Coordinates of C-alpha atoms in Angstrom, one line a residue:
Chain A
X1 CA -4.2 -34.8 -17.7
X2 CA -5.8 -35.7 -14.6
X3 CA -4.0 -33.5 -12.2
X4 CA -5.5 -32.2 -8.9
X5 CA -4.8 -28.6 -7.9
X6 CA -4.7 -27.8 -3.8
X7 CA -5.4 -24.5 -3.0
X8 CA -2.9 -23.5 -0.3
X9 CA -3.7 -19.9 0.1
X10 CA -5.3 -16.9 -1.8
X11 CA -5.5 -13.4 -0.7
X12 CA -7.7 -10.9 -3.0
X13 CA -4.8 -8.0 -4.6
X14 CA -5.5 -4.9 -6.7
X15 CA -9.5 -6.1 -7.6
X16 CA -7.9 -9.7 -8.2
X17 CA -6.9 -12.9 -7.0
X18 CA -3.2 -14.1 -5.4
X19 CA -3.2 -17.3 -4.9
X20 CA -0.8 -20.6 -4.4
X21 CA -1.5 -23.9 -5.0
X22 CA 0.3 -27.1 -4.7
X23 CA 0.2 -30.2 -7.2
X24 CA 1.8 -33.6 -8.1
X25 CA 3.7 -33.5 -10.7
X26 CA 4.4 -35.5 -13.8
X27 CA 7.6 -34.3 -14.6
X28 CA 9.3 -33.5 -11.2
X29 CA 7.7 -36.9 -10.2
X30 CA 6.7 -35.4 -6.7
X31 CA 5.1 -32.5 -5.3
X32 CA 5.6 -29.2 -6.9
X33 CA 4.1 -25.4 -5.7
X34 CA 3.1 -22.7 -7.7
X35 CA 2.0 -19.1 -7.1
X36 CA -0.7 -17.6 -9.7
X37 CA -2.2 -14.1 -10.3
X38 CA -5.6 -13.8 -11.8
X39 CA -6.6 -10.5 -12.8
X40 CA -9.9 -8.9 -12.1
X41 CA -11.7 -9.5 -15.5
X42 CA -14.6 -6.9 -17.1
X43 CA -15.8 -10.3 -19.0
X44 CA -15.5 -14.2 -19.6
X45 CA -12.4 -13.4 -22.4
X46 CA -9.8 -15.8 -21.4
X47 CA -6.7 -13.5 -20.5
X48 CA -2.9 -14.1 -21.7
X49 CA -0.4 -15.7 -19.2
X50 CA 3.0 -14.2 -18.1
X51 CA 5.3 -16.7 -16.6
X52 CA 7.4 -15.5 -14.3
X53 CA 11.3 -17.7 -13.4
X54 CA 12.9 -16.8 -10.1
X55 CA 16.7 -16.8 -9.7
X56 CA 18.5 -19.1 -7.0
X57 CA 17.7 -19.4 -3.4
X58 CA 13.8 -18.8 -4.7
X59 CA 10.5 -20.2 -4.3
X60 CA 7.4 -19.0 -5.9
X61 CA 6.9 -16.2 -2.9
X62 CA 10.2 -14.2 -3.9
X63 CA 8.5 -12.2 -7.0
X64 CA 4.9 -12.8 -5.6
X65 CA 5.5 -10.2 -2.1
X66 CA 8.3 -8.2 -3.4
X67 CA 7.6 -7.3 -7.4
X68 CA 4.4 -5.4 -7.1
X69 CA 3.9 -7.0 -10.4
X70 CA 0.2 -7.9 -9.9
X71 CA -0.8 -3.8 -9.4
X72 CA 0.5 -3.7 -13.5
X73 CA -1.3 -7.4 -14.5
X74 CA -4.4 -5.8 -13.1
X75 CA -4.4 -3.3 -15.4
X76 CA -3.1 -4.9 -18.1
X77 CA -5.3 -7.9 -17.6
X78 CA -2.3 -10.6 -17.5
X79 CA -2.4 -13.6 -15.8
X80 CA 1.1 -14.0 -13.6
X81 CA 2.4 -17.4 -13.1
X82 CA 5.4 -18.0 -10.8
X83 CA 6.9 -21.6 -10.3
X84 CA 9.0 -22.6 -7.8
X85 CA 13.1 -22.9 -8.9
X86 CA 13.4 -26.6 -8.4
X87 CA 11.6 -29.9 -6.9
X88 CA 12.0 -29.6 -2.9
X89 CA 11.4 -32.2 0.0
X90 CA 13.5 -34.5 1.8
X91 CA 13.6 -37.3 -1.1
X92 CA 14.8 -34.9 -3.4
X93 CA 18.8 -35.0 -3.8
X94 CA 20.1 -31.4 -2.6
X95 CA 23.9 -30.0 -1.9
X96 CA 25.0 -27.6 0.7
X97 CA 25.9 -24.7 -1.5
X98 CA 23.2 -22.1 -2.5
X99 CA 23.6 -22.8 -6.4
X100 CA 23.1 -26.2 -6.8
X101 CA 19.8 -28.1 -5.8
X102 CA 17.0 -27.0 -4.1
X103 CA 16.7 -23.9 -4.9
X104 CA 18.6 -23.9 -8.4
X105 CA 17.4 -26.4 -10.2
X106 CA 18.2 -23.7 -13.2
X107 CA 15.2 -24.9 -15.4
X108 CA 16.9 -28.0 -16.9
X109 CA 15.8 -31.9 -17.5
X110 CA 18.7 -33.4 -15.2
X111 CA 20.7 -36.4 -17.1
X112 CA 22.7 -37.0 -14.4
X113 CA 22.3 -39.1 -10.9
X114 CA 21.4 -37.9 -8.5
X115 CA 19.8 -35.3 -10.2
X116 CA 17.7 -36.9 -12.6
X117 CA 15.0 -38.5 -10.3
X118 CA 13.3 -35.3 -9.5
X119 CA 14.9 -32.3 -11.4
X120 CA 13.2 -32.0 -14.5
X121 CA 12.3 -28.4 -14.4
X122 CA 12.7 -27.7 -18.1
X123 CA 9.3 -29.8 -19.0
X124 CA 7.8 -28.6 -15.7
X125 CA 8.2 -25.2 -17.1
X126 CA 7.7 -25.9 -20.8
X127 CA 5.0 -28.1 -21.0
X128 CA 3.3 -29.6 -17.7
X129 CA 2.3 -25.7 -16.2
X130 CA 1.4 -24.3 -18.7
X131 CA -1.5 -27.1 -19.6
X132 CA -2.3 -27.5 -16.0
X133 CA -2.8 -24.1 -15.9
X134 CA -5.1 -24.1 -19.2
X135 CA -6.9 -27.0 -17.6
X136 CA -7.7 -25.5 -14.5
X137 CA -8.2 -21.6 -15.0
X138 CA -9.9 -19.6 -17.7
X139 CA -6.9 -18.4 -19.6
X140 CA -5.5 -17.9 -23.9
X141 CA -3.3 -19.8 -25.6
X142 CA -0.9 -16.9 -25.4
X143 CA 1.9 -16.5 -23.4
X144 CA 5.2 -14.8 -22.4
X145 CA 8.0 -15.3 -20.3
X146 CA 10.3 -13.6 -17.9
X147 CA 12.6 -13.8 -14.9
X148 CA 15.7 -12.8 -13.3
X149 CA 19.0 -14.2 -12.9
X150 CA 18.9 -17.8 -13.2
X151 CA 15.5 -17.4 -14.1
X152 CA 16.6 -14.6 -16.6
X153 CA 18.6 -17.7 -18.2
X154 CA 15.3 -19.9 -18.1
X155 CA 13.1 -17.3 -19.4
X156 CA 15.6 -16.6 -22.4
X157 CA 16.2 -20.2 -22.9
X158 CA 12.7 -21.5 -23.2
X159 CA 11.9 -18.8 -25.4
X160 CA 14.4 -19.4 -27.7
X161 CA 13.7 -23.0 -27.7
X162 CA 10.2 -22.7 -28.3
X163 CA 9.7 -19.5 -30.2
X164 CA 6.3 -21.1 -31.0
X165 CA 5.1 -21.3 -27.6
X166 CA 5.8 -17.9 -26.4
X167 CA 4.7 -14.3 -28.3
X168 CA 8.0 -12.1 -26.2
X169 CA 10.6 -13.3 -23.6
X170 CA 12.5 -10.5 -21.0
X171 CA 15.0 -10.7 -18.3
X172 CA 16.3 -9.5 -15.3
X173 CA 20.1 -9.7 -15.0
X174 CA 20.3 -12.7 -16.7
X175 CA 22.6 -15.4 -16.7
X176 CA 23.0 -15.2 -20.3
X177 CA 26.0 -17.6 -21.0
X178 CA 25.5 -20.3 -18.6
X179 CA 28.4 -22.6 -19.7
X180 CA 31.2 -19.8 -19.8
X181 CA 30.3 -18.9 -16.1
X182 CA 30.5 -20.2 -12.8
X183 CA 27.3 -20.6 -11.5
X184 CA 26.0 -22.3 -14.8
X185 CA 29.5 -24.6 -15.0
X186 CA 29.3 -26.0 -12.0
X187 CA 25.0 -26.6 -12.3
X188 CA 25.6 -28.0 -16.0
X189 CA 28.5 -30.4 -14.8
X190 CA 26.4 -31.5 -11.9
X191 CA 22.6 -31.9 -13.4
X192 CA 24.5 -32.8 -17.4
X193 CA 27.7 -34.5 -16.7
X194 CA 30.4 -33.5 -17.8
X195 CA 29.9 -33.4 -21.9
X196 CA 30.1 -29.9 -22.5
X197 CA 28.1 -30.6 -26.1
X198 CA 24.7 -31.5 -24.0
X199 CA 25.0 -28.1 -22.2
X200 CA 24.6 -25.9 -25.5
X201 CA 20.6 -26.7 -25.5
X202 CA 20.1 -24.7 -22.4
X203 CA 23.2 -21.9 -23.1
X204 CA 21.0 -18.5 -24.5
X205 CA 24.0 -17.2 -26.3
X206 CA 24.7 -20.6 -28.0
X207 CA 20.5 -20.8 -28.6
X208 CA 20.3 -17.3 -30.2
X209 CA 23.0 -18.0 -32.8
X210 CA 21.1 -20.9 -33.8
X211 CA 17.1 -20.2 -33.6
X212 CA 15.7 -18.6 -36.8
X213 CA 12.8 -16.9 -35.3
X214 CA 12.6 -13.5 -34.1
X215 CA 10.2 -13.2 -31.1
X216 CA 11.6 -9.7 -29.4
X217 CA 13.5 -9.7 -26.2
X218 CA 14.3 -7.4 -23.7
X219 CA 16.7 -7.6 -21.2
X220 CA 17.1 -4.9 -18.0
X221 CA 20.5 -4.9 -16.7
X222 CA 21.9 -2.9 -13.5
X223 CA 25.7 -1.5 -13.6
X224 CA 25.8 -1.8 -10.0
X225 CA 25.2 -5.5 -9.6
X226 CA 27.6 -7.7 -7.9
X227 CA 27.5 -10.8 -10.6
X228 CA 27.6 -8.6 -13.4
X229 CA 31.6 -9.0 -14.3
X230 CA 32.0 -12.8 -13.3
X231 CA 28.2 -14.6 -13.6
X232 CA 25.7 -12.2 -16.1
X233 CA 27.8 -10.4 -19.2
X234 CA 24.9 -9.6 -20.8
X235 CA 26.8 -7.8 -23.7
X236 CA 28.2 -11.2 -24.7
X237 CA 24.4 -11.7 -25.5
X238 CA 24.0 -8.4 -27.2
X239 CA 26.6 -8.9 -29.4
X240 CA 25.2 -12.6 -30.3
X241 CA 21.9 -10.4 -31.2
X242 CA 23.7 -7.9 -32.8
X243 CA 25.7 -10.3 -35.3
X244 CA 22.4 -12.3 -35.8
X245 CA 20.4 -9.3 -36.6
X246 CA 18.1 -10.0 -33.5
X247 CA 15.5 -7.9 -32.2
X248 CA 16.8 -7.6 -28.4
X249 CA 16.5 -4.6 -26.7
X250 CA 19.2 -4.6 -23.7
X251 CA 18.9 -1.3 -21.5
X252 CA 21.6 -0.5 -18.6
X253 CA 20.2 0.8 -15.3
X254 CA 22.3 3.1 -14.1
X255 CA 23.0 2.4 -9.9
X256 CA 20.8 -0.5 -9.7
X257 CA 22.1 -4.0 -8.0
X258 CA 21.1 -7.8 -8.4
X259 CA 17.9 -7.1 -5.4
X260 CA 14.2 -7.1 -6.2
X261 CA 14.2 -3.7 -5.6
X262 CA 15.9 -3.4 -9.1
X263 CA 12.6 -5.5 -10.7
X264 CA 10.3 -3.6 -8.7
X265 CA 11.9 -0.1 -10.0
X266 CA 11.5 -1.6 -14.2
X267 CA 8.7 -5.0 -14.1
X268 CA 6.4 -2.0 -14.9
X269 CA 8.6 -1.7 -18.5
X270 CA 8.4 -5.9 -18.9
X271 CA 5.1 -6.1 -18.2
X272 CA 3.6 -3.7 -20.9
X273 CA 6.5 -4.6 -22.9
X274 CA 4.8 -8.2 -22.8
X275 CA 1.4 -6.9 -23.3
X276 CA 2.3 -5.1 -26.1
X277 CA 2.9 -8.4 -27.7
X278 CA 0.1 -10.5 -26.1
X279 CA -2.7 -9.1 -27.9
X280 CA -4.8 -11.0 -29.7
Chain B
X1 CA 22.5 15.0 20.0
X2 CA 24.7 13.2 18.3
X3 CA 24.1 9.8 17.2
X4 CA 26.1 8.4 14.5
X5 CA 24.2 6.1 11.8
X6 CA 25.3 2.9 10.9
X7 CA 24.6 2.4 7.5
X8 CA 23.5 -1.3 7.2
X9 CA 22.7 -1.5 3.4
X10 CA 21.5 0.5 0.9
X11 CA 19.9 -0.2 -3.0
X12 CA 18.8 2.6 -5.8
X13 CA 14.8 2.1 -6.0
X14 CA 12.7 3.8 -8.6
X15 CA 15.2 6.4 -8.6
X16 CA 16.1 6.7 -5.5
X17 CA 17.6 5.0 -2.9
X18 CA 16.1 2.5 -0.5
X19 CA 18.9 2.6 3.1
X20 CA 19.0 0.9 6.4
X21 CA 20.8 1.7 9.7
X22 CA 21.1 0.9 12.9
X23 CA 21.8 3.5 15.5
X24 CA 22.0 3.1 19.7
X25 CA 19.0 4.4 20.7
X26 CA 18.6 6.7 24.0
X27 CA 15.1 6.0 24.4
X28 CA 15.1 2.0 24.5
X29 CA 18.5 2.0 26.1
X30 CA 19.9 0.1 23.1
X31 CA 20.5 -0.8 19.8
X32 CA 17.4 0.1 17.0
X33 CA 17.2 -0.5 13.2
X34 CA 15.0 1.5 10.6
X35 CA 14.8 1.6 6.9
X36 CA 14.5 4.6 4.8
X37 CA 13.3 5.7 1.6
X38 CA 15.0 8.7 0.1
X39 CA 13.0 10.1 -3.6
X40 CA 14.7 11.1 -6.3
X41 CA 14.9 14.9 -6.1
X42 CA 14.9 17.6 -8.3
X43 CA 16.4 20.6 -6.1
X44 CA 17.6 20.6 -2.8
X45 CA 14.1 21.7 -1.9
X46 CA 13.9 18.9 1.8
X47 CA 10.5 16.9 1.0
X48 CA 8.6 16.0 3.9
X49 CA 8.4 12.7 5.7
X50 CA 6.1 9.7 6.4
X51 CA 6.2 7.4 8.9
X52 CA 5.4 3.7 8.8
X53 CA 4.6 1.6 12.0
X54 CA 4.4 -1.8 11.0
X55 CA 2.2 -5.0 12.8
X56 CA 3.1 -7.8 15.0
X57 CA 5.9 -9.6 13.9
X58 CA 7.2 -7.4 11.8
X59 CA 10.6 -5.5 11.6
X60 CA 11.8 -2.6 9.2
X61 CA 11.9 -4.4 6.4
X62 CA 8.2 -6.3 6.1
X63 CA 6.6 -2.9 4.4
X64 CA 10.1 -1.8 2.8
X65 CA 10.0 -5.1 1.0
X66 CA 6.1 -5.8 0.1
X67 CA 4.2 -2.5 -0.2
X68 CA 4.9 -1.2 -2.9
X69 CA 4.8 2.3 -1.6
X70 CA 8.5 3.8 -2.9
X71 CA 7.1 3.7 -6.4
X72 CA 4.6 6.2 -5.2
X73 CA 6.8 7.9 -2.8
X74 CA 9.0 8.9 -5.5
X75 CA 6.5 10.1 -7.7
X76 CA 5.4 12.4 -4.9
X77 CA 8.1 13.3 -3.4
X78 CA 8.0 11.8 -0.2
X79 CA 10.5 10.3 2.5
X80 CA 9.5 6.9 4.5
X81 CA 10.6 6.1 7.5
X82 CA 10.1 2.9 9.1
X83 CA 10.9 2.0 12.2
X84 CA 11.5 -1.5 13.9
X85 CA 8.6 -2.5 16.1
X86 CA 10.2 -3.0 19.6
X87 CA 13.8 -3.1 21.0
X88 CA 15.6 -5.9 20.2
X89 CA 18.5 -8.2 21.3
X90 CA 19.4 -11.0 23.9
X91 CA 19.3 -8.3 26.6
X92 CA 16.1 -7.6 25.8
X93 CA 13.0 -9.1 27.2
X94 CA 11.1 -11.0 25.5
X95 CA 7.8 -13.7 25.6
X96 CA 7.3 -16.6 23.8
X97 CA 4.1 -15.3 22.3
X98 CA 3.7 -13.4 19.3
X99 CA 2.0 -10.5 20.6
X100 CA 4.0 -9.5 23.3
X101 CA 7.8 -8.6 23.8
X102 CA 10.2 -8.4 20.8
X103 CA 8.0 -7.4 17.6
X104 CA 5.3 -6.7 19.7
X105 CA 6.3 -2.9 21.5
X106 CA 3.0 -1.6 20.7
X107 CA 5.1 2.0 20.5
X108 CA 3.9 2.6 24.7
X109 CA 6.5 3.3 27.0
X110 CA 6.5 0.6 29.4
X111 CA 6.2 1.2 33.2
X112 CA 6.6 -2.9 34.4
X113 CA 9.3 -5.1 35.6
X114 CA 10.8 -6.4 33.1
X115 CA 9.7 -4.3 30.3
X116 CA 10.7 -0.7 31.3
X117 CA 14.1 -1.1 30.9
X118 CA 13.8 -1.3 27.1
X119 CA 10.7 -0.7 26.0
X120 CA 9.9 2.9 25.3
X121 CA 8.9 2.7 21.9
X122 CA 6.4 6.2 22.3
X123 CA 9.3 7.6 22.8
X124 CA 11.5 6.7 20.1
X125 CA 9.0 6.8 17.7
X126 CA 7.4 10.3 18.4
X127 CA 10.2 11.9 19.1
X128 CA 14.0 10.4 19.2
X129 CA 13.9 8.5 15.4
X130 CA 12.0 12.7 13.8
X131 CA 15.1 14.0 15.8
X132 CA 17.6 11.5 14.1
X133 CA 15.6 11.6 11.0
X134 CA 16.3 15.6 10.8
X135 CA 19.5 15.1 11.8
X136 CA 21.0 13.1 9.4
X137 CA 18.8 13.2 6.1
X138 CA 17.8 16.7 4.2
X139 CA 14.2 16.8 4.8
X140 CA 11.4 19.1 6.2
X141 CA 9.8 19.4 9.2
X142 CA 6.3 18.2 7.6
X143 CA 5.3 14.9 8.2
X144 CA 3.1 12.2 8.6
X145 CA 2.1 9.1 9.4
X146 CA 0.5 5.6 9.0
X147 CA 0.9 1.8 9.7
X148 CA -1.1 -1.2 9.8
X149 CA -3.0 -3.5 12.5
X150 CA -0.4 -2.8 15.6
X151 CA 1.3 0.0 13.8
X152 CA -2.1 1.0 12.8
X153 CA -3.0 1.7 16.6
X154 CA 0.3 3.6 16.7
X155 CA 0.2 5.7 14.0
X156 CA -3.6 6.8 15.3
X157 CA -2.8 7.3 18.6
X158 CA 0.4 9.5 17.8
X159 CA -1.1 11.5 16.2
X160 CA -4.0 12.4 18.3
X161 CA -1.4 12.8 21.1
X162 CA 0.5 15.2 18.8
X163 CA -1.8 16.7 16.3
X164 CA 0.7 19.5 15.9
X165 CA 3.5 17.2 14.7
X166 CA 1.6 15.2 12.1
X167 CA -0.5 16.7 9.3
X168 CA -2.2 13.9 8.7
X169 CA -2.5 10.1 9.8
X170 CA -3.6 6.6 8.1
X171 CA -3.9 3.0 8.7
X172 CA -4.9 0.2 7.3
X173 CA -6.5 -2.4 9.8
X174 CA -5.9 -0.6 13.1
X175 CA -6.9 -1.9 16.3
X176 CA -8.7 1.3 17.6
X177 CA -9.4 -0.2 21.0
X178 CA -6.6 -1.8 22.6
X179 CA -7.9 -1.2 26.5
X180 CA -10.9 -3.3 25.3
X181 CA -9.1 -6.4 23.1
X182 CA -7.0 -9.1 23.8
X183 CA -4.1 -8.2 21.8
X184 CA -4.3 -4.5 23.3
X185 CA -5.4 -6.1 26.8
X186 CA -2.1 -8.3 27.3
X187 CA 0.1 -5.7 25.8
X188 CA -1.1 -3.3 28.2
X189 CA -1.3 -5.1 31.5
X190 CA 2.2 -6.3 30.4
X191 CA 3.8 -3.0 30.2
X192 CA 1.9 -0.5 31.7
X193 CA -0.1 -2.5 34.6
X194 CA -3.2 -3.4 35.7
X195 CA -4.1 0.2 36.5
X196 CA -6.4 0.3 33.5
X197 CA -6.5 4.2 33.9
X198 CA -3.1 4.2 32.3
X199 CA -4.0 3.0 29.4
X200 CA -5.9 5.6 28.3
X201 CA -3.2 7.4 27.2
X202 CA -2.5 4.4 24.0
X203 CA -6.0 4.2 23.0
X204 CA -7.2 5.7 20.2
X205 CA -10.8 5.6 20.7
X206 CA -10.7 7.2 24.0
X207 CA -7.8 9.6 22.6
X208 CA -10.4 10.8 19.8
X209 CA -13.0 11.9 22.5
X210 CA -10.8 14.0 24.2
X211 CA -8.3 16.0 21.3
X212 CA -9.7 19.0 20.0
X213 CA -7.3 19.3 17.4
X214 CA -8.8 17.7 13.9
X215 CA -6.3 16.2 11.9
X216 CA -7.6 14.4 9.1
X217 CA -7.6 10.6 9.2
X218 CA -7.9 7.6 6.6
X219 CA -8.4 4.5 7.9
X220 CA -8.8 0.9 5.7
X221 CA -10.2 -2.3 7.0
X222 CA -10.8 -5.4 4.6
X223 CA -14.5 -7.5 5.3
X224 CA -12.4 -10.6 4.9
X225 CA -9.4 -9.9 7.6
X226 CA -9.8 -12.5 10.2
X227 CA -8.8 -10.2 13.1
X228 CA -12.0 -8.1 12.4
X229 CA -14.4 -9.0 15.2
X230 CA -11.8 -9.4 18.3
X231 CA -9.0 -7.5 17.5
X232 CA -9.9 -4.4 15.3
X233 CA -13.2 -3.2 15.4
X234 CA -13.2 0.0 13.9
X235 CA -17.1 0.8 14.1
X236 CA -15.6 1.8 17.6
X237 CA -13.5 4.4 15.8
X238 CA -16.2 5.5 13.4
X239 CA -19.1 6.0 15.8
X240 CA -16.4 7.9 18.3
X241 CA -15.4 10.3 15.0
X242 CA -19.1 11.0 14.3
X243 CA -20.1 11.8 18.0
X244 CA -17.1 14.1 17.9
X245 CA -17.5 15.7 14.2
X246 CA -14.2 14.3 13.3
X247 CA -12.5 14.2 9.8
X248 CA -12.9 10.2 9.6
X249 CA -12.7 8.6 6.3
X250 CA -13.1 5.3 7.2
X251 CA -13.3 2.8 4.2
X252 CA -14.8 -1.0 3.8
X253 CA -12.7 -3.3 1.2
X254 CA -14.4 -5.9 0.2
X255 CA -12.7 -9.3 0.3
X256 CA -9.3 -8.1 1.4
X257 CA -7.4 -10.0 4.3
X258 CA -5.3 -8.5 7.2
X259 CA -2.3 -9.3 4.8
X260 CA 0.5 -6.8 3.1
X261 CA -1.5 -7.9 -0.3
X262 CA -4.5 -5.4 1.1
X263 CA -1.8 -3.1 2.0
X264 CA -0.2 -3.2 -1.4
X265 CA -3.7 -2.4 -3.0
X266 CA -4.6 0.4 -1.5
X267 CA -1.1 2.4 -0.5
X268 CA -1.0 4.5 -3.1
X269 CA -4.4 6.2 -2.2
X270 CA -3.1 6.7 1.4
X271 CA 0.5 8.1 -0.1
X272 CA -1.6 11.0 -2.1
X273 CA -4.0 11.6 0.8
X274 CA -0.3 12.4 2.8
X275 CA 1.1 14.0 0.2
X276 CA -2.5 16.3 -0.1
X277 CA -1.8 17.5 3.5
X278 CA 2.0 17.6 3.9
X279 CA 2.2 20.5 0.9
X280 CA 4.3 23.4 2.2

């Protein structure tokens, strides 16, 4: 690893450090932003990483300005990491609609053309950020994922898929069965052709029946939100955890829509849910 | 009166619900938009209000969004109000600059060609949008208020205009001195003249030396916001408040910017120095 990090702004937050930086990456093969958190620290202990995957239409700014996430992390003394939701830039293949391309690149390795130049989000996420950010700030081995939406699917997903990697995983109105729903079908057919088989590594209900270990999820879910019926169906995914004997705790918010202003009222819960699990 | 409320959109937040209208406005001749924060409440005991002028640029929606502050609100029982910053529309005058015309009403009512006919944001902030605010929502006649850089100024300069309507005021990074800036400078000649004598009236540093009424204030400013030296100076403010023995907590952050990440650090400290003074 040899990669160079360019600082494109920072802004000190709650005793800490917002910042976003923009990098060249391996993976993507092209230009990739990030936004990172850095707690105020009492000492030179490395703190534990939260990763944090944005839904569609989202860049790393969505959760960074609207959460008040970093207010909690402070406290808590998490690093916050937010990738962006896809490769961007005018060499990177896009479409016209909001859930497909830039902007969605829904945290898989594309097989498909013309898809599979850039969008290789899956090892962005899994593997490239996290050691770039162990390279370049002072930060643990441990680490926990979360997101919302589509990024509620990617959070779920890498979890599952690398129960090793990560100590908990959360979501936001996730989208929890991505090959039963529209959004995910017509993504999966696009980035994964059209062999529904291939699809079933990034599906979180499919993952959960098969993945032995038991890192604990928890999953925040409004009754008001306008996907919920046709895109999210998170109780197909509690009934998955319930027949596997799975530690997922799925909570119904009463009132609350698909906005931020749903993870600003509950990313208090997540993040000392994650904590919780984070120590050393 | 009777104005009716368009109700633009509306999402349950920590409780209780975040709302946005638009109404036609008597005071700017036209249509306005504001957001409002309504707490969760346990009787129908009406809470009291505060109200939020945002900066240049901004709309309704830049503090509703990034602040932070209806976590705290609703903990304390508190309604915001925030109002757009200027008239808006294709009728509307405008400038291609950022700091003068449409996001830039610097809540004066203007007296210049082509600016009167719309811009008359005193007005509509002091005393049309409390009116409509009573009106239409259960709440009390306390209130208070607070804002930031060019919402800052107005929030100051309210309220030392009307110390018997506000309990309190705040702001974080206002410009104190507007008759003696450039922002303030172009503003003013642009709406109210060159007849620097009518300034007076907007400025908060002369409005300090001449109100007898002591209203206590809080004002923020970060050592890192680049505005500082030109635009803000607030050593004006603080030498005026100790010639005149006034209630001035004026506070110093280090390394904080003139963005809404300094705002979000430090809101929750002005929401409970409100909520002190705005108990029945």
């Amino acid at each position: 690893m040899n990669e160079t990090l360019e600082l494109l702004e920072e802004h000190r937050l709650f005793g800490g450090w917002q910042q976003r930086y923009r990098h060249t990456s391996s993976s993507v093969n092209g230009p990739m932003t990030f936004s990172i958190y850095l707690p105020p620290t009492a000492d030179d202990t490395p703190p534990p990483v939260l990763y944090w995957l944005s839904g569609l239409t989202c860049n790393d700014e969505n959760f960074t300005t609207k959460a008040g996430a970093q207010r909690i992390a402070a406290e808590l003394g998490l690093v916050l990491v937010m990738p962006d939701t896809s490769p961007r830039g005018e060499t990177v293949a896009n479409d016209p609609g909001y859930d497909l391309g830039q902007g969605a690149g829904f945290y898989v390795n594309a097989t498909q053309a013309p898809w599979a130049a850039h969008y290789r989000m899956y090892d962005y996420v899994s593997s490239e950020l996290p050691a770039l950010v162990r390279e370049h700030f002072n930060v643990s081995d441990r680490q926990s994922i979360s997101g919302h939406s589509m990024g509620g699917h990617g959070a779920l997903m890498l979890a599952l898929r690398h129960p090793e990697r990560y100590r908990s995983a959360s979501a936001f109105a996730p989208i929890v069965n991505p090959s039963e729903v529209p959004w995910g079908r017509k993504a999966f057919t696009a980035y994964l052709g059209t062999d529904e088989t291939t699809w079933q590594a990034y599906d979180t209900c499919y993952l959960l029946a098969q993945t032995t270990a038991r890192l604990p999820l928890l999953v925040d879910q409004g009754d008001s939100d306008q996907f919920l019926p046709d895109q999210l169906q998170p109780a197909r995914l509690a009934q998955q955890a319930e027949e596997q004997g799975w530690p997922l705790t799925l909570r119904t918010q009463s009132g609350y829509d698909h906005s931020y202003y749903f993870i600003a009222s509950f990313i208090e819960d997540h993040l000392r849910f994650h904590a919780s699990h984070l120590k050393a």
